[in-house]
Amino acid sequence: MCEKKKISIAIVDYEAGNLFSVEHACIAVGLKPLITSKPEDILLSDALILPGVGAFGDAIKNLHKLNLIQPLQEFAASGKPFMGICLGMQLLFSKSEEFGEHEGLNLIAGDVIKFPSANKSDEKVKIPQIGWNQIFHPPDVKGRWDGTPLEKINDGEFMYFVHSFYAVPKYSENILAVTEYGDLEYCSAVIKNNIFATQFHPEKSAAEGIKIYQDWANKIIGNTES
């Protein structure tokens, strides 16, 4: 009887991550993750998670310091599953305006900007957004979640968010989910080929968040066995 291939999942450690909650979520769905900051571990892994909590500029600085920019870009180009979470999603974009302008990984075209401090009625909006909020299909787009890690999630499901900045993809086809905060509708999940990322934290979003990890894991297992 053939032994099943061990699937390697790299969780990128760049001193700005919610590493252990992501690790626990991976273990809960049957994956065997490795927390690492080594380029060779990243490039040899079957799948990758780029987590993150903190400031964009500091994160990019750390990625440069650890010589991880090119390995992350090469991994994305390899076609293997790549997941970004919170700051990890924002880092995928072209640039951010958080505490100055900073170039991102430029894997998804677009910018990262700050939530407005007031809504259209000039009422104050609390920043950062912290807590539970809903995710929805993009307007006038049916079936976009089909075949993605969100396909088993109900439209309008609550997920857990902690952030002050949000991503604005250049191309609408990269918008996988949207969320409302104040009177702003913004992108809360993205998709591009093998890249899937969420502004919210699936690992902190109870059973529905774990469903996302499980579906992502199932797709990885399917890819490595085919």
PDB file of C-alpha atoms in Angstrom:
ATOM      1  CA  MET A   1       0.000   0.000   0.000  1.00  0.00           C
ATOM      2  CA  CYS A   2       1.410   3.389  -0.990  1.00  0.00           C
ATOM      3  CA  GLU A   3       2.112   5.867   1.790  1.00  0.00           C
ATOM      4  CA  LYS A   4       0.392   9.211   1.356  1.00  0.00           C
ATOM      5  CA  LYS A   5       2.670  12.080   0.417  1.00  0.00           C
ATOM      6  CA  LYS A   6       3.299  14.484   3.283  1.00  0.00           C
ATOM      7  CA  ILE A   7       1.938  17.891   2.299  1.00  0.00           C
ATOM      8  CA  SER A   8       4.137  20.782   3.412  1.00  0.00           C
ATOM      9  CA  ILE A   9       2.538  24.116   4.325  1.00  0.00           C
ATOM     10  CA  ALA A  10       4.852  27.064   4.947  1.00  0.00           C
ATOM     11  CA  ILE A  11       3.565  29.758   7.308  1.00  0.00           C
ATOM     12  CA  VAL A  12       5.795  32.763   6.674  1.00  0.00           C
ATOM     13  CA  ASP A  13       7.360  34.256   9.801  1.00  0.00           C
ATOM     14  CA  TYR A  14       8.421  37.840   9.175  1.00  0.00           C
ATOM     15  CA  GLU A  15       7.937  39.173  12.719  1.00  0.00           C
ATOM     16  CA  ALA A  16       4.451  40.510  12.006  1.00  0.00           C
ATOM     17  CA  GLY A  17       2.160  37.527  12.156  1.00  0.00           C
ATOM     18  CA  ASN A  18      -0.587  35.815  14.078  1.00  0.00           C
ATOM     19  CA  LEU A  19       1.473  32.689  13.546  1.00  0.00           C
ATOM     20  CA  PHE A  20       0.234  30.277  16.157  1.00  0.00           C
ATOM     21  CA  SER A  21      -3.503  30.786  15.633  1.00  0.00           C
ATOM     22  CA  VAL A  22      -2.919  30.134  11.922  1.00  0.00           C
ATOM     23  CA  GLU A  23      -0.811  27.084  12.761  1.00  0.00           C
ATOM     24  CA  HIS A  24      -3.558  25.704  15.025  1.00  0.00           C
ATOM     25  CA  ALA A  25      -6.189  26.235  12.322  1.00  0.00           C
ATOM     26  CA  CYS A  26      -4.041  24.315   9.826  1.00  0.00           C
ATOM     27  CA  ILE A  27      -3.566  21.446  12.261  1.00  0.00           C
ATOM     28  CA  ALA A  28      -7.319  21.399  12.955  1.00  0.00           C
ATOM     29  CA  VAL A  29      -8.018  20.647   9.273  1.00  0.00           C
ATOM     30  CA  GLY A  30      -5.340  17.961   8.954  1.00  0.00           C
ATOM     31  CA  LEU A  31      -2.452  19.984   7.556  1.00  0.00           C
ATOM     32  CA  LYS A  32       1.127  19.878   8.876  1.00  0.00           C
ATOM     33  CA  PRO A  33       2.397  23.446   8.817  1.00  0.00           C
ATOM     34  CA  LEU A  34       5.932  24.735   9.251  1.00  0.00           C
ATOM     35  CA  ILE A  35       6.494  28.243  10.612  1.00  0.00           C
ATOM     36  CA  THR A  36       9.547  29.503   8.757  1.00  0.00           C
ATOM     37  CA  SER A  37      11.472  32.526   7.540  1.00  0.00           C
ATOM     38  CA  LYS A  38      13.782  30.519   5.261  1.00  0.00           C
ATOM     39  CA  PRO A  39      13.485  31.108   1.499  1.00  0.00           C
ATOM     40  CA  GLU A  40      14.294  27.456   0.748  1.00  0.00           C
ATOM     41  CA  ASP A  41      11.430  26.234   2.963  1.00  0.00           C
ATOM     42  CA  ILE A  42       9.028  28.548   1.176  1.00  0.00           C
ATOM     43  CA  LEU A  43      10.071  27.524  -2.324  1.00  0.00           C
ATOM     44  CA  LEU A  44       9.958  23.791  -1.532  1.00  0.00           C
ATOM     45  CA  SER A  45       6.560  23.839   0.192  1.00  0.00           C
ATOM     46  CA  ASP A  46       3.342  22.586  -1.414  1.00  0.00           C
ATOM     47  CA  ALA A  47       1.357  25.592  -0.200  1.00  0.00           C
ATOM     48  CA  LEU A  48       1.997  28.850   1.604  1.00  0.00           C
ATOM     49  CA  ILE A  49       0.255  31.139   4.076  1.00  0.00           C
ATOM     50  CA  LEU A  50       1.303  34.771   4.495  1.00  0.00           C
ATOM     51  CA  PRO A  51      -0.337  35.926   7.736  1.00  0.00           C
ATOM     52  CA  GLY A  52       0.132  39.301   9.345  1.00  0.00           C
ATOM     53  CA  VAL A  53      -0.834  41.863  11.945  1.00  0.00           C
ATOM     54  CA  GLY A  54       0.732  45.323  12.091  1.00  0.00           C
ATOM     55  CA  ALA A  55       1.961  48.087   9.807  1.00  0.00           C
ATOM     56  CA  PHE A  56       2.545  47.597   6.070  1.00  0.00           C
ATOM     57  CA  GLY A  57       5.851  49.499   5.955  1.00  0.00           C
ATOM     58  CA  ASP A  58       7.410  47.548   8.815  1.00  0.00           C
ATOM     59  CA  ALA A  59       6.241  44.285   7.261  1.00  0.00           C
ATOM     60  CA  ILE A  60       7.779  45.022   3.860  1.00  0.00           C
ATOM     61  CA  LYS A  61      10.991  46.134   5.572  1.00  0.00           C
ATOM     62  CA  ASN A  62      11.162  42.820   7.416  1.00  0.00           C
ATOM     63  CA  LEU A  63      10.469  40.839   4.244  1.00  0.00           C
ATOM     64  CA  HIS A  64      13.372  42.633   2.543  1.00  0.00           C
ATOM     65  CA  LYS A  65      15.627  42.071   5.569  1.00  0.00           C
ATOM     66  CA  LEU A  66      14.857  38.349   5.505  1.00  0.00           C
ATOM     67  CA  ASN A  67      15.344  38.158   1.705  1.00  0.00           C
ATOM     68  CA  LEU A  68      11.774  36.917   1.256  1.00  0.00           C
ATOM     69  CA  ILE A  69      10.430  39.257  -1.436  1.00  0.00           C
ATOM     70  CA  GLN A  70      11.698  37.262  -4.421  1.00  0.00           C
ATOM     71  CA  PRO A  71      10.857  33.829  -2.923  1.00  0.00           C
ATOM     72  CA  LEU A  72       7.276  34.950  -2.268  1.00  0.00           C
ATOM     73  CA  GLN A  73       6.953  36.277  -5.811  1.00  0.00           C
ATOM     74  CA  GLU A  74       8.462  33.078  -7.229  1.00  0.00           C
ATOM     75  CA  PHE A  75       6.121  30.951  -5.142  1.00  0.00           C
ATOM     76  CA  ALA A  76       3.117  32.910  -6.398  1.00  0.00           C
ATOM     77  CA  ALA A  77       4.303  32.387  -9.982  1.00  0.00           C
ATOM     78  CA  SER A  78       4.671  28.636  -9.400  1.00  0.00           C
ATOM     79  CA  GLY A  79       0.912  28.075  -9.374  1.00  0.00           C
ATOM     80  CA  LYS A  80       0.940  26.427  -5.939  1.00  0.00           C
ATOM     81  CA  PRO A  81      -1.737  27.506  -3.417  1.00  0.00           C
ATOM     82  CA  PHE A  82      -0.931  30.848  -1.785  1.00  0.00           C
ATOM     83  CA  MET A  83      -3.115  32.274   1.008  1.00  0.00           C
ATOM     84  CA  GLY A  84      -2.853  35.755   2.539  1.00  0.00           C
ATOM     85  CA  ILE A  85      -4.514  36.837   5.778  1.00  0.00           C
ATOM     86  CA  CYS A  86      -5.194  40.403   7.010  1.00  0.00           C
ATOM     87  CA  LEU A  87      -1.907  42.306   6.570  1.00  0.00           C
ATOM     88  CA  GLY A  88      -0.796  39.340   4.480  1.00  0.00           C
ATOM     89  CA  MET A  89      -3.563  40.167   2.003  1.00  0.00           C
ATOM     90  CA  GLN A  90      -2.596  43.850   1.890  1.00  0.00           C
ATOM     91  CA  LEU A  91       1.053  42.998   1.193  1.00  0.00           C
ATOM     92  CA  LEU A  92       0.002  41.311  -2.049  1.00  0.00           C
ATOM     93  CA  PHE A  93      -0.940  44.677  -3.553  1.00  0.00           C
ATOM     94  CA  SER A  94       1.126  47.200  -5.494  1.00  0.00           C
ATOM     95  CA  LYS A  95       1.486  49.792  -2.761  1.00  0.00           C
ATOM     96  CA  SER A  96       0.155  51.128   0.539  1.00  0.00           C
ATOM     97  CA  GLU A  97      -0.256  54.626   1.942  1.00  0.00           C
ATOM     98  CA  GLU A  98       0.111  53.471   5.572  1.00  0.00           C
ATOM     99  CA  PHE A  99       2.588  55.856   7.285  1.00  0.00           C
ATOM    100  CA  GLY A 100       4.022  56.960   3.942  1.00  0.00           C
ATOM    101  CA  GLU A 101       3.992  55.229   0.575  1.00  0.00           C
ATOM    102  CA  HIS A 102       5.424  51.718   0.442  1.00  0.00           C
ATOM    103  CA  GLU A 103       5.715  49.269  -2.436  1.00  0.00           C
ATOM    104  CA  GLY A 104       4.101  45.879  -1.903  1.00  0.00           C
ATOM    105  CA  LEU A 105       4.689  42.490  -3.489  1.00  0.00           C
ATOM    106  CA  ASN A 106       2.718  43.644  -6.550  1.00  0.00           C
ATOM    107  CA  LEU A 107       1.090  40.249  -7.034  1.00  0.00           C
ATOM    108  CA  ILE A 108      -2.334  41.881  -7.301  1.00  0.00           C
ATOM    109  CA  ALA A 109      -2.689  45.310  -8.921  1.00  0.00           C
ATOM    110  CA  GLY A 110      -4.143  47.938  -6.627  1.00  0.00           C
ATOM    111  CA  ASP A 111      -3.567  50.114  -3.589  1.00  0.00           C
ATOM    112  CA  VAL A 112      -4.071  49.897   0.174  1.00  0.00           C
ATOM    113  CA  ILE A 113      -5.664  53.002   1.699  1.00  0.00           C
ATOM    114  CA  LYS A 114      -7.036  54.119   5.076  1.00  0.00           C
ATOM    115  CA  PHE A 115     -10.665  53.983   6.094  1.00  0.00           C
ATOM    116  CA  PRO A 116     -12.251  57.449   6.000  1.00  0.00           C
ATOM    117  CA  SER A 117     -12.630  58.925   9.486  1.00  0.00           C
ATOM    118  CA  ALA A 118     -16.219  59.988   8.793  1.00  0.00           C
ATOM    119  CA  ASN A 119     -19.087  58.760   6.631  1.00  0.00           C
ATOM    120  CA  LYS A 120     -20.942  60.751   3.970  1.00  0.00           C
ATOM    121  CA  SER A 121     -23.143  62.287   6.678  1.00  0.00           C
ATOM    122  CA  ASP A 122     -19.993  63.491   8.467  1.00  0.00           C
ATOM    123  CA  GLU A 123     -20.564  61.057  11.316  1.00  0.00           C
ATOM    124  CA  LYS A 124     -17.386  59.715  12.915  1.00  0.00           C
ATOM    125  CA  VAL A 125     -16.331  56.184  11.939  1.00  0.00           C
ATOM    126  CA  LYS A 126     -14.413  54.165  14.514  1.00  0.00           C
ATOM    127  CA  ILE A 127     -10.944  53.205  13.288  1.00  0.00           C
ATOM    128  CA  PRO A 128      -9.667  50.524  13.431  1.00  0.00           C
ATOM    129  CA  GLN A 129     -12.530  48.235  12.624  1.00  0.00           C
ATOM    130  CA  ILE A 130     -12.394  45.561  15.322  1.00  0.00           C
ATOM    131  CA  GLY A 131     -14.923  42.763  15.594  1.00  0.00           C
ATOM    132  CA  TRP A 132     -17.436  40.782  13.596  1.00  0.00           C
ATOM    133  CA  ASN A 133     -18.727  41.928  10.225  1.00  0.00           C
ATOM    134  CA  GLN A 134     -20.375  40.331   7.229  1.00  0.00           C
ATOM    135  CA  ILE A 135     -18.899  39.242   3.919  1.00  0.00           C
ATOM    136  CA  PHE A 136     -20.953  39.278   0.728  1.00  0.00           C
ATOM    137  CA  HIS A 137     -20.609  38.290  -2.909  1.00  0.00           C
ATOM    138  CA  PRO A 138     -19.509  41.234  -5.071  1.00  0.00           C
ATOM    139  CA  PRO A 139     -22.542  43.141  -6.403  1.00  0.00           C
ATOM    140  CA  ASP A 140     -24.124  41.740  -9.570  1.00  0.00           C
ATOM    141  CA  VAL A 141     -21.746  38.763  -9.634  1.00  0.00           C
ATOM    142  CA  LYS A 142     -23.246  35.310  -9.197  1.00  0.00           C
ATOM    143  CA  GLY A 143     -21.195  32.213  -8.571  1.00  0.00           C
ATOM    144  CA  ARG A 144     -17.838  33.887  -7.967  1.00  0.00           C
ATOM    145  CA  TRP A 145     -17.343  31.843  -4.793  1.00  0.00           C
ATOM    146  CA  ASP A 146     -17.809  28.573  -6.691  1.00  0.00           C
ATOM    147  CA  GLY A 147     -14.575  26.595  -6.708  1.00  0.00           C
ATOM    148  CA  THR A 148     -12.938  28.907  -4.151  1.00  0.00           C
ATOM    149  CA  PRO A 149     -12.366  28.435  -0.400  1.00  0.00           C
ATOM    150  CA  LEU A 150     -15.524  30.511   0.171  1.00  0.00           C
ATOM    151  CA  GLU A 151     -17.835  28.186  -1.737  1.00  0.00           C
ATOM    152  CA  LYS A 152     -19.285  26.609   1.434  1.00  0.00           C
ATOM    153  CA  ILE A 153     -19.777  29.975   3.168  1.00  0.00           C
ATOM    154  CA  ASN A 154     -23.189  31.630   3.180  1.00  0.00           C
ATOM    155  CA  ASP A 155     -23.557  35.078   1.652  1.00  0.00           C
ATOM    156  CA  GLY A 156     -23.690  37.525   4.569  1.00  0.00           C
ATOM    157  CA  GLU A 157     -21.736  35.296   6.962  1.00  0.00           C
ATOM    158  CA  PHE A 158     -19.940  37.027   9.847  1.00  0.00           C
ATOM    159  CA  MET A 159     -16.136  36.971  10.040  1.00  0.00           C
ATOM    160  CA  TYR A 160     -13.674  38.594  12.441  1.00  0.00           C
ATOM    161  CA  PHE A 161     -11.828  41.759  11.367  1.00  0.00           C
ATOM    162  CA  VAL A 162      -9.060  43.927  12.843  1.00  0.00           C
ATOM    163  CA  HIS A 163      -7.756  46.647  10.503  1.00  0.00           C
ATOM    164  CA  SER A 164      -7.512  50.368   9.730  1.00  0.00           C
ATOM    165  CA  PHE A 165      -6.599  50.110   6.036  1.00  0.00           C
ATOM    166  CA  TYR A 166      -8.288  48.301   3.166  1.00  0.00           C
ATOM    167  CA  ALA A 167      -7.312  47.138  -0.303  1.00  0.00           C
ATOM    168  CA  VAL A 168      -8.659  48.599  -3.537  1.00  0.00           C
ATOM    169  CA  PRO A 169      -7.992  46.139  -6.387  1.00  0.00           C
ATOM    170  CA  LYS A 170      -7.445  47.699  -9.804  1.00  0.00           C
ATOM    171  CA  TYR A 171      -9.417  44.937 -11.518  1.00  0.00           C
ATOM    172  CA  SER A 172     -12.886  43.921 -10.353  1.00  0.00           C
ATOM    173  CA  GLU A 173     -12.307  40.262 -11.252  1.00  0.00           C
ATOM    174  CA  ASN A 174      -9.891  40.042  -8.302  1.00  0.00           C
ATOM    175  CA  ILE A 175     -12.631  41.009  -5.817  1.00  0.00           C
ATOM    176  CA  LEU A 176     -13.945  37.823  -4.216  1.00  0.00           C
ATOM    177  CA  ALA A 177     -15.942  39.304  -1.319  1.00  0.00           C
ATOM    178  CA  VAL A 178     -17.046  42.709  -0.077  1.00  0.00           C
ATOM    179  CA  THR A 179     -17.881  44.101   3.362  1.00  0.00           C
ATOM    180  CA  GLU A 180     -19.597  47.282   4.540  1.00  0.00           C
ATOM    181  CA  TYR A 181     -18.086  49.527   7.197  1.00  0.00           C
ATOM    182  CA  GLY A 182     -19.642  52.894   7.907  1.00  0.00           C
ATOM    183  CA  ASP A 183     -21.224  53.612   4.550  1.00  0.00           C
ATOM    184  CA  LEU A 184     -18.236  52.251   2.622  1.00  0.00           C
ATOM    185  CA  GLU A 185     -18.328  48.972   0.726  1.00  0.00           C
ATOM    186  CA  TYR A 186     -14.813  47.603   0.380  1.00  0.00           C
ATOM    187  CA  CYS A 187     -13.005  44.470  -0.786  1.00  0.00           C
ATOM    188  CA  SER A 188     -12.626  41.908   2.021  1.00  0.00           C
ATOM    189  CA  ALA A 189     -11.301  38.928   0.027  1.00  0.00           C
ATOM    190  CA  VAL A 190      -9.405  38.554  -3.237  1.00  0.00           C
ATOM    191  CA  ILE A 191      -8.640  35.849  -5.753  1.00  0.00           C
ATOM    192  CA  LYS A 192      -6.125  35.680  -8.588  1.00  0.00           C
ATOM    193  CA  ASN A 193      -5.223  32.340 -10.122  1.00  0.00           C
ATOM    194  CA  ASN A 194      -3.600  30.364  -7.263  1.00  0.00           C
ATOM    195  CA  ILE A 195      -3.715  33.311  -4.831  1.00  0.00           C
ATOM    196  CA  PHE A 196      -6.545  33.570  -2.302  1.00  0.00           C
ATOM    197  CA  ALA A 197      -6.539  36.132   0.494  1.00  0.00           C
ATOM    198  CA  THR A 198      -8.837  37.584   3.126  1.00  0.00           C
ATOM    199  CA  GLN A 199      -8.831  40.841   5.049  1.00  0.00           C
ATOM    200  CA  PHE A 200     -10.608  39.064   7.889  1.00  0.00           C
ATOM    201  CA  HIS A 201      -9.094  36.344  10.081  1.00  0.00           C
ATOM    202  CA  PRO A 202     -10.604  32.929   9.246  1.00  0.00           C
ATOM    203  CA  GLU A 203      -8.702  31.361  12.154  1.00  0.00           C
ATOM    204  CA  LYS A 204     -10.504  33.742  14.559  1.00  0.00           C
ATOM    205  CA  SER A 205     -13.910  33.383  12.895  1.00  0.00           C
ATOM    206  CA  ALA A 206     -15.188  30.294  14.733  1.00  0.00           C
ATOM    207  CA  ALA A 207     -16.598  27.330  12.804  1.00  0.00           C
ATOM    208  CA  GLU A 208     -17.280  29.268   9.597  1.00  0.00           C
ATOM    209  CA  GLY A 209     -13.677  30.412   9.444  1.00  0.00           C
ATOM    210  CA  ILE A 210     -12.402  26.877   9.919  1.00  0.00           C
ATOM    211  CA  LYS A 211     -14.605  25.854   6.972  1.00  0.00           C
ATOM    212  CA  ILE A 212     -12.479  28.156   4.826  1.00  0.00           C
ATOM    213  CA  TYR A 213      -9.272  26.479   5.990  1.00  0.00           C
ATOM    214  CA  GLN A 214     -10.844  23.060   5.429  1.00  0.00           C
ATOM    215  CA  ASP A 215     -11.875  23.867   1.879  1.00  0.00           C
ATOM    216  CA  TRP A 216      -8.453  25.343   1.119  1.00  0.00           C
ATOM    217  CA  ALA A 217      -6.839  22.208   2.591  1.00  0.00           C
ATOM    218  CA  ASN A 218      -9.053  19.935   0.488  1.00  0.00           C
ATOM    219  CA  LYS A 219      -7.983  21.753  -2.668  1.00  0.00           C
ATOM    220  CA  ILE A 220      -4.301  21.427  -1.713  1.00  0.00           C
ATOM    221  CA  ILE A 221      -4.686  17.700  -1.099  1.00  0.00           C
ATOM    222  CA  GLY A 222      -6.491  17.321  -4.412  1.00  0.00           C
ATOM    223  CA  ASN A 223      -3.763  19.226  -6.259  1.00  0.00           C
ATOM    224  CA  THR A 224      -0.914  17.192  -4.761  1.00  0.00           C
ATOM    225  CA  GLU A 225      -2.618  13.849  -5.410  1.00  0.00           C
ATOM    226  CA  SER A 226      -3.558  14.592  -9.027  1.00  0.00           C
TER     227      SER A 226
END
